[in-house]
Amino acid sequence: MVKSREEDINQDGKFDELNIEIQVQLQQTDIALSVKLFLLFDYKLYKMSVFHMESLGVVQHSSSLPGARLDVVADLRLVQKQLLYSRGRDSRFNMSVFDLTRLVPDAFNLQTLFKEYARRNVTTRLSNVYPLWTAGRASDMPFIVSAVVHYPEETILYRPGFWQVIKWAWVQYLSVFIIFVFIFRLIKEYVFSNQLVFTVKTVPWKKLF
């Protein structure tokens, strides 16, 4: 049985964490010594860069003691090897991590899976992983895997378009220009009011008699 939910902790309209619980009913003679948990995420960006991909998070843990449950807390982090696009919809990596079209054993080989996934220029991984292994499962109780995955704020690197560059360049230029004009006027008033340089005031449209 699998239970999952996403929660918005700070009520900003965006999910902050994923809570998932998996219950595996084992035979009375079965024991659990290790866990490999593969979490698939539908990763989307909407602002600055419209990006969409299916990504992966992996949890692996083992123990010499038969376990009753595994509790994990981790952060989902974005890993970039290149800048994202700012124009159009970027769905280069919006493909299944597990190649379900290839009905061969090699398609589900973990070494092959990790190698192909690592070749992507944009991926996700679980960091700050804190596992807690609990031993002593009763024979009639299921083995439980509970995971809490936080979605922390990310710094997204992308290549801006022409108009985005012009927009921010104009804002920066205008702010510097206003400060420069203000300082220049103060200097000019100080110089002329204290007669630091020889000046003559003339009014062209008035005739002197």
PDB file of C-alpha atoms in Angstrom:
ATOM      1  CA  MET A   1       0.000   0.000   0.000  1.00  0.00           C
ATOM      2  CA  VAL A   2       1.288   3.436  -0.954  1.00  0.00           C
ATOM      3  CA  LYS A   3       0.148   6.726   0.578  1.00  0.00           C
ATOM      4  CA  SER A   4       1.465  10.077  -0.617  1.00  0.00           C
ATOM      5  CA  ARG A   5       0.598  13.738  -0.278  1.00  0.00           C
ATOM      6  CA  GLU A   6       2.223  17.104  -0.929  1.00  0.00           C
ATOM      7  CA  GLU A   7       1.866  19.917   1.582  1.00  0.00           C
ATOM      8  CA  ASP A   8       2.091  23.697   1.380  1.00  0.00           C
ATOM      9  CA  ILE A   9       3.603  24.540   4.763  1.00  0.00           C
ATOM     10  CA  ASN A  10       3.877  28.330   4.435  1.00  0.00           C
ATOM     11  CA  GLN A  11       0.610  28.772   2.500  1.00  0.00           C
ATOM     12  CA  ASP A  12       2.220  30.498  -0.493  1.00  0.00           C
ATOM     13  CA  GLY A  13       0.427  28.409  -3.104  1.00  0.00           C
ATOM     14  CA  LYS A  14       3.428  26.164  -3.769  1.00  0.00           C
ATOM     15  CA  PHE A  15       4.125  22.719  -2.384  1.00  0.00           C
ATOM     16  CA  ASP A  16       6.955  22.604   0.149  1.00  0.00           C
ATOM     17  CA  GLU A  17       7.320  18.894   0.855  1.00  0.00           C
ATOM     18  CA  LEU A  18       6.290  15.405  -0.163  1.00  0.00           C
ATOM     19  CA  ASN A  19       5.147  12.827   2.378  1.00  0.00           C
ATOM     20  CA  ILE A  20       5.078   9.226   1.234  1.00  0.00           C
ATOM     21  CA  GLU A  21       4.523   5.977   3.116  1.00  0.00           C
ATOM     22  CA  ILE A  22       4.871   2.497   1.662  1.00  0.00           C
ATOM     23  CA  GLN A  23       3.701  -0.616   3.475  1.00  0.00           C
ATOM     24  CA  VAL A  24       5.072  -3.943   2.242  1.00  0.00           C
ATOM     25  CA  GLN A  25       3.456  -7.086   3.585  1.00  0.00           C
ATOM     26  CA  LEU A  26       6.132  -9.745   4.059  1.00  0.00           C
ATOM     27  CA  GLN A  27       5.884 -13.427   4.734  1.00  0.00           C
ATOM     28  CA  GLN A  28       6.450 -14.535   8.311  1.00  0.00           C
ATOM     29  CA  THR A  29       9.826 -15.987   7.362  1.00  0.00           C
ATOM     30  CA  ASP A  30      10.924 -12.925   5.378  1.00  0.00           C
ATOM     31  CA  ILE A  31      13.206 -10.257   6.800  1.00  0.00           C
ATOM     32  CA  ALA A  32      14.190  -6.829   5.477  1.00  0.00           C
ATOM     33  CA  LEU A  33      17.880  -5.915   5.572  1.00  0.00           C
ATOM     34  CA  SER A  34      18.100  -3.217   2.899  1.00  0.00           C
ATOM     35  CA  VAL A  35      15.931  -0.763   1.001  1.00  0.00           C
ATOM     36  CA  LYS A  36      16.303   0.854  -2.417  1.00  0.00           C
ATOM     37  CA  LEU A  37      13.659   3.519  -2.975  1.00  0.00           C
ATOM     38  CA  PHE A  38      13.268   5.237  -6.351  1.00  0.00           C
ATOM     39  CA  LEU A  39      11.134   8.385  -6.366  1.00  0.00           C
ATOM     40  CA  LEU A  40      10.039   9.910  -9.679  1.00  0.00           C
ATOM     41  CA  PHE A  41       9.235  13.625  -9.801  1.00  0.00           C
ATOM     42  CA  ASP A  42       7.360  15.675 -12.381  1.00  0.00           C
ATOM     43  CA  TYR A  43       9.643  18.734 -12.273  1.00  0.00           C
ATOM     44  CA  LYS A  44       8.321  21.980 -13.794  1.00  0.00           C
ATOM     45  CA  LEU A  45       9.511  25.581 -13.970  1.00  0.00           C
ATOM     46  CA  TYR A  46       7.225  28.371 -15.159  1.00  0.00           C
ATOM     47  CA  LYS A  47       9.046  31.672 -14.635  1.00  0.00           C
ATOM     48  CA  MET A  48      11.971  32.965 -16.719  1.00  0.00           C
ATOM     49  CA  SER A  49      12.468  29.474 -18.164  1.00  0.00           C
ATOM     50  CA  VAL A  50       9.579  27.146 -19.047  1.00  0.00           C
ATOM     51  CA  PHE A  51      11.108  23.780 -18.242  1.00  0.00           C
ATOM     52  CA  HIS A  52       9.616  20.314 -17.787  1.00  0.00           C
ATOM     53  CA  MET A  53      11.232  16.979 -17.022  1.00  0.00           C
ATOM     54  CA  GLU A  54      10.783  13.696 -15.212  1.00  0.00           C
ATOM     55  CA  SER A  55      13.497  13.396 -12.590  1.00  0.00           C
ATOM     56  CA  LEU A  56      14.724  10.892 -10.055  1.00  0.00           C
ATOM     57  CA  GLY A  57      15.513  10.723  -6.366  1.00  0.00           C
ATOM     58  CA  VAL A  58      17.152   7.633  -4.878  1.00  0.00           C
ATOM     59  CA  VAL A  59      17.310   6.403  -1.282  1.00  0.00           C
ATOM     60  CA  GLN A  60      19.489   3.424  -0.394  1.00  0.00           C
ATOM     61  CA  HIS A  61      20.006   2.018   3.077  1.00  0.00           C
ATOM     62  CA  SER A  62      21.077  -1.307   4.561  1.00  0.00           C
ATOM     63  CA  SER A  63      21.518  -2.771   8.023  1.00  0.00           C
ATOM     64  CA  SER A  64      22.710  -5.986   9.594  1.00  0.00           C
ATOM     65  CA  LEU A  65      19.597  -6.038  11.793  1.00  0.00           C
ATOM     66  CA  PRO A  66      16.204  -7.099  10.389  1.00  0.00           C
ATOM     67  CA  GLY A  67      14.145  -3.947  10.126  1.00  0.00           C
ATOM     68  CA  ALA A  68      10.582  -2.986  10.928  1.00  0.00           C
ATOM     69  CA  ARG A  69      10.629   0.375   9.142  1.00  0.00           C
ATOM     70  CA  LEU A  70      12.828   2.951   7.471  1.00  0.00           C
ATOM     71  CA  ASP A  71      12.203   6.661   7.954  1.00  0.00           C
ATOM     72  CA  VAL A  72      13.959   9.124   5.665  1.00  0.00           C
ATOM     73  CA  VAL A  73      14.104  12.925   5.560  1.00  0.00           C
ATOM     74  CA  ALA A  74      15.811  14.571   2.573  1.00  0.00           C
ATOM     75  CA  ASP A  75      15.914  17.617   0.282  1.00  0.00           C
ATOM     76  CA  LEU A  76      15.247  17.491  -3.446  1.00  0.00           C
ATOM     77  CA  ARG A  77      17.923  19.544  -5.217  1.00  0.00           C
ATOM     78  CA  LEU A  78      18.319  20.572  -8.842  1.00  0.00           C
ATOM     79  CA  VAL A  79      21.624  19.773 -10.569  1.00  0.00           C
ATOM     80  CA  GLN A  80      22.522  21.797 -13.686  1.00  0.00           C
ATOM     81  CA  LYS A  81      25.394  21.148 -16.075  1.00  0.00           C
ATOM     82  CA  GLN A  82      24.319  23.857 -18.517  1.00  0.00           C
ATOM     83  CA  LEU A  83      22.114  26.938 -18.624  1.00  0.00           C
ATOM     84  CA  LEU A  84      18.411  26.550 -19.268  1.00  0.00           C
ATOM     85  CA  TYR A  85      16.683  28.172 -22.230  1.00  0.00           C
ATOM     86  CA  SER A  86      14.640  31.340 -21.778  1.00  0.00           C
ATOM     87  CA  ARG A  87      12.646  31.039 -25.002  1.00  0.00           C
ATOM     88  CA  GLY A  88      10.046  28.413 -25.791  1.00  0.00           C
ATOM     89  CA  ARG A  89       9.223  25.293 -23.828  1.00  0.00           C
ATOM     90  CA  ASP A  90      12.201  23.166 -22.821  1.00  0.00           C
ATOM     91  CA  SER A  91      11.145  19.522 -22.580  1.00  0.00           C
ATOM     92  CA  ARG A  92      14.392  17.824 -23.630  1.00  0.00           C
ATOM     93  CA  PHE A  93      14.404  15.654 -20.530  1.00  0.00           C
ATOM     94  CA  ASN A  94      10.681  15.107 -20.190  1.00  0.00           C
ATOM     95  CA  MET A  95      11.040  11.391 -20.751  1.00  0.00           C
ATOM     96  CA  SER A  96      10.583   8.373 -18.550  1.00  0.00           C
ATOM     97  CA  VAL A  97      13.587   7.598 -16.379  1.00  0.00           C
ATOM     98  CA  PHE A  98      12.755   3.917 -16.817  1.00  0.00           C
ATOM     99  CA  ASP A  99      12.636   3.018 -20.502  1.00  0.00           C
ATOM    100  CA  LEU A 100       9.398   1.047 -20.587  1.00  0.00           C
ATOM    101  CA  THR A 101       9.559   0.660 -24.372  1.00  0.00           C
ATOM    102  CA  ARG A 102      12.508  -1.726 -24.110  1.00  0.00           C
ATOM    103  CA  LEU A 103      11.253  -5.041 -22.785  1.00  0.00           C
ATOM    104  CA  VAL A 104      14.725  -6.345 -22.052  1.00  0.00           C
ATOM    105  CA  PRO A 105      16.389  -6.980 -18.678  1.00  0.00           C
ATOM    106  CA  ASP A 106      19.069  -4.371 -19.393  1.00  0.00           C
ATOM    107  CA  ALA A 107      16.420  -1.629 -19.424  1.00  0.00           C
ATOM    108  CA  PHE A 108      15.947  -2.119 -15.666  1.00  0.00           C
ATOM    109  CA  ASN A 109      19.624  -2.579 -14.845  1.00  0.00           C
ATOM    110  CA  LEU A 110      20.522  -0.050 -12.147  1.00  0.00           C
ATOM    111  CA  GLN A 111      24.019   0.555 -13.489  1.00  0.00           C
ATOM    112  CA  THR A 112      22.619   1.350 -16.937  1.00  0.00           C
ATOM    113  CA  LEU A 113      19.873   3.478 -15.418  1.00  0.00           C
ATOM    114  CA  PHE A 114      22.275   5.609 -13.373  1.00  0.00           C
ATOM    115  CA  LYS A 115      24.708   6.029 -16.280  1.00  0.00           C
ATOM    116  CA  GLU A 116      22.005   7.228 -18.665  1.00  0.00           C
ATOM    117  CA  TYR A 117      20.444   9.485 -16.050  1.00  0.00           C
ATOM    118  CA  ALA A 118      23.823  11.036 -15.183  1.00  0.00           C
ATOM    119  CA  ARG A 119      24.338  11.953 -18.853  1.00  0.00           C
ATOM    120  CA  ARG A 120      21.497  14.441 -18.630  1.00  0.00           C
ATOM    121  CA  ASN A 121      22.460  18.088 -18.395  1.00  0.00           C
ATOM    122  CA  VAL A 122      19.695  18.765 -15.861  1.00  0.00           C
ATOM    123  CA  THR A 123      18.800  16.297 -13.110  1.00  0.00           C
ATOM    124  CA  THR A 124      17.650  16.155  -9.511  1.00  0.00           C
ATOM    125  CA  ARG A 125      19.081  14.330  -6.539  1.00  0.00           C
ATOM    126  CA  LEU A 126      18.279  13.857  -2.881  1.00  0.00           C
ATOM    127  CA  SER A 127      20.659  15.643  -0.517  1.00  0.00           C
ATOM    128  CA  ASN A 128      20.839  16.006   3.271  1.00  0.00           C
ATOM    129  CA  VAL A 129      19.482  12.485   3.579  1.00  0.00           C
ATOM    130  CA  TYR A 130      18.792  11.401   7.165  1.00  0.00           C
ATOM    131  CA  PRO A 131      17.773   7.716   7.402  1.00  0.00           C
ATOM    132  CA  LEU A 132      16.464   6.069  10.561  1.00  0.00           C
ATOM    133  CA  TRP A 133      16.347   2.268  10.633  1.00  0.00           C
ATOM    134  CA  THR A 134      14.036   0.661  13.190  1.00  0.00           C
ATOM    135  CA  ALA A 135      14.519  -3.019  14.005  1.00  0.00           C
ATOM    136  CA  GLY A 136      12.165  -5.533  15.591  1.00  0.00           C
ATOM    137  CA  ARG A 137       9.274  -6.154  13.190  1.00  0.00           C
ATOM    138  CA  ALA A 138       6.498  -8.436  14.355  1.00  0.00           C
ATOM    139  CA  SER A 139       5.832 -11.340  11.998  1.00  0.00           C
ATOM    140  CA  ASP A 140       2.293 -10.170  11.189  1.00  0.00           C
ATOM    141  CA  MET A 141       3.213  -6.517  10.645  1.00  0.00           C
ATOM    142  CA  PRO A 142       4.193  -4.962   7.303  1.00  0.00           C
ATOM    143  CA  PHE A 143       7.558  -3.410   6.624  1.00  0.00           C
ATOM    144  CA  ILE A 144       7.124   0.376   6.360  1.00  0.00           C
ATOM    145  CA  VAL A 145       9.113   2.916   4.387  1.00  0.00           C
ATOM    146  CA  SER A 146       8.300   6.531   5.265  1.00  0.00           C
ATOM    147  CA  ALA A 147       9.923   9.460   3.473  1.00  0.00           C
ATOM    148  CA  VAL A 148       9.625  13.227   3.779  1.00  0.00           C
ATOM    149  CA  VAL A 149      11.173  15.115   0.854  1.00  0.00           C
ATOM    150  CA  HIS A 150      11.492  18.881   1.212  1.00  0.00           C
ATOM    151  CA  TYR A 151      11.436  21.246  -1.774  1.00  0.00           C
ATOM    152  CA  PRO A 152      13.912  24.014  -0.828  1.00  0.00           C
ATOM    153  CA  GLU A 153      14.372  27.216  -2.801  1.00  0.00           C
ATOM    154  CA  GLU A 154      16.679  26.841  -5.783  1.00  0.00           C
ATOM    155  CA  THR A 155      18.943  29.150  -7.759  1.00  0.00           C
ATOM    156  CA  ILE A 156      18.077  28.553 -11.416  1.00  0.00           C
ATOM    157  CA  LEU A 157      20.718  29.407 -14.018  1.00  0.00           C
ATOM    158  CA  TYR A 158      19.403  30.299 -17.470  1.00  0.00           C
ATOM    159  CA  ARG A 159      20.491  32.193 -20.581  1.00  0.00           C
ATOM    160  CA  PRO A 160      18.387  35.389 -20.802  1.00  0.00           C
ATOM    161  CA  GLY A 161      16.878  36.568 -24.059  1.00  0.00           C
ATOM    162  CA  PHE A 162      17.626  39.861 -25.813  1.00  0.00           C
ATOM    163  CA  TRP A 163      14.681  41.803 -24.380  1.00  0.00           C
ATOM    164  CA  GLN A 164      15.363  40.534 -20.872  1.00  0.00           C
ATOM    165  CA  VAL A 165      18.926  41.840 -21.130  1.00  0.00           C
ATOM    166  CA  ILE A 166      17.712  45.202 -22.454  1.00  0.00           C
ATOM    167  CA  LYS A 167      15.101  45.473 -19.712  1.00  0.00           C
ATOM    168  CA  TRP A 168      17.519  44.941 -16.836  1.00  0.00           C
ATOM    169  CA  ALA A 169      20.318  46.939 -18.493  1.00  0.00           C
ATOM    170  CA  TRP A 170      17.984  49.939 -18.920  1.00  0.00           C
ATOM    171  CA  VAL A 171      16.868  49.774 -15.293  1.00  0.00           C
ATOM    172  CA  GLN A 172      20.465  49.678 -14.059  1.00  0.00           C
ATOM    173  CA  TYR A 173      21.555  52.456 -16.444  1.00  0.00           C
ATOM    174  CA  LEU A 174      18.662  54.709 -15.443  1.00  0.00           C
ATOM    175  CA  SER A 175      19.329  54.304 -11.719  1.00  0.00           C
ATOM    176  CA  VAL A 176      23.018  55.171 -12.163  1.00  0.00           C
ATOM    177  CA  PHE A 177      22.157  58.109 -14.442  1.00  0.00           C
ATOM    178  CA  ILE A 178      19.765  59.649 -11.892  1.00  0.00           C
ATOM    179  CA  ILE A 179      22.382  59.443  -9.142  1.00  0.00           C
ATOM    180  CA  PHE A 180      25.030  60.938 -11.434  1.00  0.00           C
ATOM    181  CA  VAL A 181      22.780  63.872 -12.427  1.00  0.00           C
ATOM    182  CA  PHE A 182      21.940  64.598  -8.791  1.00  0.00           C
ATOM    183  CA  ILE A 183      25.606  64.625  -7.721  1.00  0.00           C
ATOM    184  CA  PHE A 184      26.615  66.712 -10.747  1.00  0.00           C
ATOM    185  CA  ARG A 185      24.013  69.369  -9.907  1.00  0.00           C
ATOM    186  CA  LEU A 186      25.245  69.599  -6.327  1.00  0.00           C
ATOM    187  CA  ILE A 187      28.823  70.056  -7.526  1.00  0.00           C
ATOM    188  CA  LYS A 188      27.781  72.669 -10.096  1.00  0.00           C
ATOM    189  CA  GLU A 189      25.808  74.698  -7.558  1.00  0.00           C
ATOM    190  CA  TYR A 190      28.701  74.595  -5.098  1.00  0.00           C
ATOM    191  CA  VAL A 191      31.246  75.688  -7.705  1.00  0.00           C
ATOM    192  CA  PHE A 192      29.219  78.615  -9.028  1.00  0.00           C
ATOM    193  CA  SER A 193      27.823  79.795  -5.694  1.00  0.00           C
ATOM    194  CA  ASN A 194      31.308  79.973  -4.186  1.00  0.00           C
ATOM    195  CA  GLN A 195      32.826  81.482  -7.360  1.00  0.00           C
ATOM    196  CA  LEU A 196      35.530  78.866  -7.569  1.00  0.00           C
ATOM    197  CA  VAL A 197      35.845  79.611 -11.280  1.00  0.00           C
ATOM    198  CA  PHE A 198      35.453  82.890 -13.162  1.00  0.00           C
ATOM    199  CA  THR A 199      31.930  83.116 -14.588  1.00  0.00           C
ATOM    200  CA  VAL A 200      29.912  85.686 -16.518  1.00  0.00           C
ATOM    201  CA  LYS A 201      26.146  85.570 -16.601  1.00  0.00           C
ATOM    202  CA  THR A 202      24.590  86.612 -19.904  1.00  0.00           C
ATOM    203  CA  VAL A 203      21.001  86.752 -21.075  1.00  0.00           C
ATOM    204  CA  PRO A 204      21.001  86.450 -24.885  1.00  0.00           C
ATOM    205  CA  TRP A 205      17.458  87.687 -25.452  1.00  0.00           C
ATOM    206  CA  LYS A 206      17.952  90.920 -23.511  1.00  0.00           C
ATOM    207  CA  LYS A 207      19.716  93.892 -25.032  1.00  0.00           C
ATOM    208  CA  LEU A 208      21.999  96.015 -22.957  1.00  0.00           C
ATOM    209  CA  PHE A 209      21.664  99.819 -23.388  1.00  0.00           C
TER     210      PHE A 209
END
